[in-house]
């Protein structure tokens, strides 16, 4: 379509009857007119000729706002031609006419009012505020500009379903994540620990208000005992969250078969001491029943929830192989311990080692002393024999002069 500039008519433009002129007339505004006779014009529609007046056309822009936020609507015009600007809502209710409030809604405030601009704001935006807002300038004819306000619905925190009951190992876990209130529909994603999970499908349902959506996503995977206490996270992604994320994390509870081992206390039992055998049962759930038996014996020793078998005074007859059967709802497991009292040799302690060293030193000293006594005794016996050989002379001399008695 051909567009002509808006001009004020000149005598030359109105000289030729039958000519179409794009003109601005106070009574007609900017429009296409037909010259009938000199100085006489009348409006004339023409399919291939439009006559906009850019300087008098208001301009606006579309806006997107998150529910609960504030949207600012700005309308500008280059040449107001002594006319006022006006904002109206999608229901065609006037909000502001110039600087004058027209609708009693305290959420709507005047931000700026000049001959060339009318700017208003709407706070605490709700979903029903969405739609086309109109800025008008009351020239001849009235000119308008539309501003589409899009309100984003914030998705609710997602919820995970299907984890309420424990899952047996090697079974399939089926979890569902659901989030309502998003507009447009949100996206959901899954993680188990740090590993991304691929969903089995997503369902989008319109909420009763007809404006927002509820999104559901499902995942399925086989669990093992290592998945017990593993964290599964569902995260909702949506443009209204403004680069943040909203997520929910749940821990898996996986039931698996028990394990058991027997621990002696003390570790090196000795005859005459007190001994406790601890049947350490692990699993989910933890074993609650413990059966103690001794191989070769017909009757069980103990059946209770107590995992400890006690020997108040250990003797050699207690030697043998002891069996603990730990039982939970997931099954039973057997642990064995071989007790040999007669051959038990405790690991020397620091004090016993010290005493052994002292005993060894004493033994060496006694040995040396005995050796010295033996050598000394042998020496004395030899000298006594020499004296006996000269016994008579010595005795005679001794009787004569004791000072002279010597045995050389």
XYZ file of C-alpha atoms in Angstrom:
408
model
C 0.000 0.000 0.000
C 1.283 3.436 -0.916
C 1.754 5.772 2.045
C 1.677 9.524 1.577
C 3.068 12.103 3.956
C 0.673 14.154 5.975
C 0.798 17.747 4.699
C -1.179 20.897 5.164
C -3.161 21.630 1.972
C -1.827 24.358 -0.261
C -3.792 26.288 -2.880
C -1.876 24.454 -5.578
C -2.951 21.100 -4.121
C -6.592 22.064 -4.273
C -6.671 23.552 -7.782
C -7.372 20.408 -9.706
C -10.807 18.833 -9.107
C -10.830 15.038 -8.775
C -7.312 14.774 -7.295
C -6.741 12.625 -4.156
C -4.711 14.492 -1.571
C -3.256 13.259 1.735
C -3.928 16.238 3.911
C -4.222 17.321 7.519
C -7.368 19.332 8.123
C -8.448 20.492 11.591
C -11.912 19.083 11.021
C -10.811 15.812 9.408
C -7.408 15.074 10.868
C -4.878 13.283 8.737
C -6.744 11.484 5.995
C -7.213 11.022 2.294
C -9.465 13.684 0.804
C -10.966 14.175 -2.641
C -10.788 17.629 -4.205
C -14.193 18.342 -5.712
C -13.824 21.997 -6.543
C -11.254 24.579 -5.624
C -11.165 24.878 -1.870
C -13.796 22.181 -1.323
C -12.685 18.772 -0.063
C -14.388 15.729 1.319
C -13.043 12.485 2.937
C -12.532 9.708 0.463
C -11.471 6.146 1.259
C -9.033 4.684 -1.193
C -7.907 1.080 -1.108
C -4.385 1.750 -2.326
C -3.660 4.882 -0.367
C -3.159 5.250 3.383
C -2.308 8.428 5.111
C -0.539 7.887 8.432
C 0.745 10.777 10.470
C 3.861 9.359 12.132
C 4.411 12.367 14.300
C 0.983 11.896 15.867
C 1.039 8.079 16.161
C 1.597 6.814 19.737
C 4.116 4.017 20.298
C 4.267 1.312 22.965
C 6.085 -1.979 23.574
C 5.017 -5.444 24.660
C 5.964 -6.429 28.206
C 6.486 -9.712 30.073
C 6.146 -9.830 33.845
C 6.269 -12.553 36.483
C 3.116 -12.983 38.548
C 3.493 -10.905 41.689
C 5.889 -8.487 40.017
C 5.485 -4.994 38.555
C 4.993 -4.086 34.920
C 5.646 -0.608 33.487
C 3.655 0.582 30.455
C 5.084 3.514 28.516
C 3.290 5.362 25.708
C 5.030 8.095 23.703
C 4.066 10.390 20.845
C 6.146 12.923 18.924
C 3.427 15.458 18.198
C 0.464 15.296 20.600
C -1.297 18.125 18.743
C -2.666 19.457 22.008
C -4.330 16.096 22.710
C -4.027 13.919 25.796
C -2.783 10.341 26.023
C -4.828 7.637 27.676
C -4.179 4.071 28.924
C -6.967 1.478 29.062
C -6.926 -2.179 30.116
C -7.973 -5.276 28.113
C -11.553 -4.729 29.318
C -11.404 -1.252 27.744
C -11.593 0.393 31.149
C -9.708 3.680 31.251
C -6.803 3.555 33.704
C -5.328 7.019 33.282
C -6.335 9.945 31.100
C -3.321 12.177 31.161
C -2.402 12.571 34.808
C -5.910 11.833 36.011
C -6.665 8.439 37.551
C -9.775 6.873 36.090
C -9.890 3.440 37.752
C -9.739 2.934 41.497
C -7.034 0.315 41.730
C -4.180 1.154 44.069
C -1.919 -1.272 42.226
C -1.949 1.120 39.225
C 0.245 4.174 39.669
C 1.227 7.129 37.496
C 4.945 7.161 36.770
C 5.187 10.026 34.249
C 2.750 12.335 32.464
C 3.839 14.877 29.867
C 2.288 16.016 26.588
C 4.548 13.475 24.817
C 4.475 10.586 27.285
C 2.167 8.717 29.619
C 3.781 6.000 31.723
C 1.999 3.931 34.340
C 2.922 0.897 36.464
C 0.898 -2.048 37.725
C 2.227 -3.808 40.838
C 1.359 -7.206 42.315
C 0.461 -8.435 38.863
C -1.890 -11.413 38.685
C -2.655 -13.760 35.822
C -5.910 -11.947 35.059
C -3.929 -8.782 34.280
C -2.655 -10.405 31.097
C -3.891 -9.051 27.775
C -3.699 -6.121 25.361
C -3.472 -2.650 26.887
C -4.322 0.309 24.670
C -2.725 3.726 24.527
C -4.887 6.285 22.749
C -4.427 9.882 21.641
C -7.590 11.812 20.917
C -6.847 13.472 17.623
C -9.122 13.292 14.595
C -9.319 10.415 14.116
C -8.305 8.810 17.429
C -5.021 6.939 17.144
C -4.095 3.942 19.240
C -1.190 1.633 20.001
C -1.380 -1.790 21.604
C 0.885 -3.242 24.291
C 0.590 -6.974 24.958
C 1.269 -7.820 28.622
C 2.249 -11.447 29.205
C 2.094 -12.702 32.792
C 4.300 -15.676 33.657
C 2.906 -18.166 36.159
C 5.544 -19.277 38.671
C 5.697 -23.074 39.030
C 5.219 -24.468 42.496
C 7.971 -26.436 44.217
C 7.937 -29.905 42.658
C 6.770 -32.930 44.628
C 8.092 -36.478 44.288
C 5.760 -39.461 44.669
C 6.565 -43.170 44.828
C 9.311 -43.089 47.481
C 6.995 -43.445 50.474
C 7.627 -47.192 50.882
C 11.046 -48.907 50.874
C 11.999 -50.697 47.650
C 13.525 -54.185 47.682
C 16.900 -54.504 45.998
C 16.853 -55.543 42.327
C 13.287 -54.244 42.012
C 12.177 -51.348 39.754
C 11.708 -47.936 41.358
C 8.949 -45.857 39.767
C 8.929 -42.193 40.772
C 6.725 -39.302 39.653
C 7.533 -35.587 39.916
C 4.748 -33.005 39.684
C 4.678 -29.190 39.627
C 1.612 -26.941 39.215
C 1.010 -23.267 38.459
C 3.440 -22.697 35.607
C 2.650 -20.540 32.589
C 3.769 -21.491 30.062
C 4.242 -25.156 31.018
C 7.499 -25.791 32.899
C 10.204 -28.363 32.188
C 11.189 -31.069 34.715
C 14.491 -32.932 34.980
C 15.824 -35.721 37.232
C 19.070 -36.634 38.981
C 20.174 -39.552 41.156
C 23.186 -38.314 43.038
C 25.220 -36.549 40.344
C 23.870 -38.685 37.495
C 21.169 -37.392 35.145
C 18.131 -39.625 34.734
C 16.093 -39.845 31.534
C 12.363 -39.608 32.143
C 9.841 -42.074 30.761
C 7.430 -39.344 29.674
C 5.985 -35.931 30.541
C 2.327 -34.999 30.916
C 0.943 -31.441 30.778
C -2.551 -30.694 32.119
C -4.304 -27.322 32.200
C -5.144 -26.127 35.713
C -8.774 -25.374 36.677
C -8.113 -21.623 36.325
C -7.618 -22.140 32.590
C -4.383 -20.155 32.595
C -1.644 -22.243 34.236
C -0.469 -25.831 33.827
C 0.470 -28.847 35.912
C 3.452 -30.815 34.602
C 4.237 -34.420 35.592
C 7.329 -36.476 34.785
C 8.096 -40.180 35.467
C 11.361 -42.113 35.872
C 12.035 -45.827 36.303
C 15.275 -47.588 37.292
C 16.440 -50.798 38.984
C 17.788 -50.315 42.517
C 20.663 -52.059 44.303
C 21.801 -52.013 47.925
C 24.161 -49.150 47.006
C 21.083 -47.012 46.243
C 20.021 -47.072 49.891
C 20.028 -43.458 51.154
C 20.775 -42.229 47.606
C 19.354 -38.764 46.854
C 16.944 -38.384 43.944
C 16.298 -34.785 42.857
C 13.564 -33.327 40.643
C 14.190 -29.801 39.359
C 11.738 -27.481 37.606
C 13.071 -25.083 34.951
C 11.011 -22.043 33.943
C 11.657 -18.568 32.603
C 9.821 -17.023 35.559
C 12.523 -18.320 37.928
C 15.045 -15.934 36.361
C 18.129 -18.167 36.181
C 17.426 -19.772 39.552
C 16.063 -23.250 40.064
C 13.428 -24.843 42.231
C 13.917 -28.473 43.226
C 12.953 -31.230 45.650
C 15.236 -34.008 46.930
C 14.188 -37.314 48.455
C 16.284 -40.172 49.824
C 15.645 -43.688 48.618
C 15.095 -46.481 51.120
C 16.254 -49.809 49.704
C 15.748 -53.098 51.571
C 18.538 -55.624 51.050
C 19.682 -58.956 52.525
C 21.655 -58.894 55.787
C 25.342 -59.647 56.333
C 26.997 -60.817 59.575
C 30.372 -61.514 61.188
C 31.401 -62.644 64.688
C 33.748 -60.489 66.763
C 35.288 -61.895 70.029
C 35.825 -59.668 73.079
C 38.621 -59.926 74.138
C 40.199 -60.708 70.816
C 42.528 -63.342 72.290
C 40.494 -65.326 74.856
C 42.234 -67.266 77.611
C 41.023 -70.009 79.881
C 39.363 -68.635 82.993
C 38.497 -65.297 81.415
C 35.084 -63.912 80.428
C 34.382 -64.074 76.681
C 31.717 -62.311 74.607
C 30.997 -63.260 71.007
C 29.316 -60.352 69.160
C 27.298 -61.263 66.056
C 27.515 -58.023 64.068
C 24.520 -58.038 61.698
C 24.153 -55.385 59.003
C 21.398 -54.754 56.463
C 18.220 -52.831 55.787
C 16.279 -53.596 57.835
C 18.836 -54.533 60.513
C 18.540 -58.186 61.679
C 16.344 -58.507 64.760
C 16.718 -62.233 65.490
C 19.953 -64.087 66.319
C 20.288 -67.870 66.699
C 23.464 -69.194 68.373
C 24.520 -72.815 67.891
C 27.609 -74.924 68.472
C 28.523 -77.404 65.789
C 28.066 -80.914 67.104
C 25.431 -79.914 69.652
C 21.800 -80.851 69.172
C 20.165 -77.983 71.052
C 20.641 -74.313 70.154
C 22.534 -72.240 72.670
C 20.470 -69.053 72.371
C 17.638 -67.586 70.280
C 16.761 -63.932 70.935
C 17.096 -60.387 69.715
C 20.367 -60.196 71.639
C 23.321 -60.563 69.290
C 25.834 -61.368 72.088
C 26.775 -64.843 73.360
C 28.483 -64.694 76.786
C 30.899 -67.182 78.417
C 31.231 -66.052 82.070
C 34.196 -68.360 82.782
C 35.965 -69.799 79.771
C 37.315 -73.352 79.935
C 38.768 -75.885 77.514
C 35.446 -77.637 77.029
C 34.113 -74.503 75.350
C 36.384 -75.078 72.372
C 34.569 -75.578 69.081
C 32.912 -73.842 66.143
C 30.116 -71.435 66.968
C 27.456 -70.444 64.419
C 25.349 -67.272 64.432
C 22.295 -67.045 62.152
C 21.105 -63.410 61.765
C 17.590 -62.976 60.372
C 15.676 -59.969 58.998
C 12.591 -59.581 56.829
C 14.889 -59.824 53.783
C 16.330 -63.225 54.748
C 18.990 -64.907 56.906
C 22.779 -65.046 56.886
C 25.213 -67.364 58.726
C 28.534 -66.418 60.374
C 31.003 -68.845 62.057
C 33.772 -68.522 64.660
C 36.292 -71.196 65.688
C 37.179 -71.081 69.391
C 40.191 -73.138 70.585
C 40.731 -72.454 74.260
C 43.518 -74.975 74.724
C 45.680 -73.467 71.997
C 44.765 -69.861 72.607
C 47.881 -67.762 73.089
C 47.215 -64.168 73.860
C 49.344 -61.498 72.295
C 51.856 -60.313 74.953
C 51.025 -56.991 76.394
C 53.558 -54.258 77.014
C 53.701 -54.970 80.753
C 54.190 -58.746 80.275
C 56.961 -58.077 77.776
C 58.596 -55.769 80.291
C 58.384 -58.422 83.005
C 59.837 -61.027 80.659
C 62.793 -58.794 79.899
C 63.392 -58.188 83.618
C 63.176 -61.928 84.285
C 65.706 -62.614 81.573
C 68.138 -60.092 82.991
C 67.772 -61.563 86.460
C 68.361 -65.065 85.093
C 71.560 -63.909 83.387
C 72.773 -62.277 86.576
C 72.048 -65.419 88.628
C 73.862 -67.523 86.013
C 76.886 -65.270 86.173
C 76.904 -65.360 89.976
C 76.686 -69.151 90.000
C 79.501 -69.371 87.495
C 81.629 -67.071 89.636
C 80.952 -69.133 92.757
C 81.879 -72.334 90.973
C 85.197 -70.873 89.753
C 85.945 -69.422 93.180
C 85.117 -72.729 94.886
C 87.375 -74.621 92.547
C 90.178 -72.176 93.256
C 89.773 -72.512 97.013
C 89.711 -76.314 96.858
C 93.018 -76.371 94.993
C 94.695 -74.122 97.567
C 93.288 -76.183 100.430
C 94.858 -79.324 98.880
C 98.320 -77.712 98.897
C 97.983 -76.954 102.557
C 97.021 -80.575 103.362
C 100.135 -81.893 101.615
C 102.260 -79.929 104.036
C 99.831 -80.393 106.855
C 102.183 -81.650 109.417
C 104.778 -78.989 108.925
C 102.225 -76.272 108.849
C 100.496 -77.568 111.899
C 103.741 -77.883 113.725
C 104.735 -74.454 112.720
C 101.367 -73.098 113.635
C 101.742 -74.391 117.031
C 105.097 -72.812 117.279
C 104.319 -69.500 115.649
C 100.911 -68.756 114.268
C 102.112 -65.711 112.395
C 104.283 -67.876 110.264
C 101.504 -70.173 109.070
C 101.057 -69.642 105.275
C 99.874 -71.958 102.552
C 101.644 -71.158 99.292
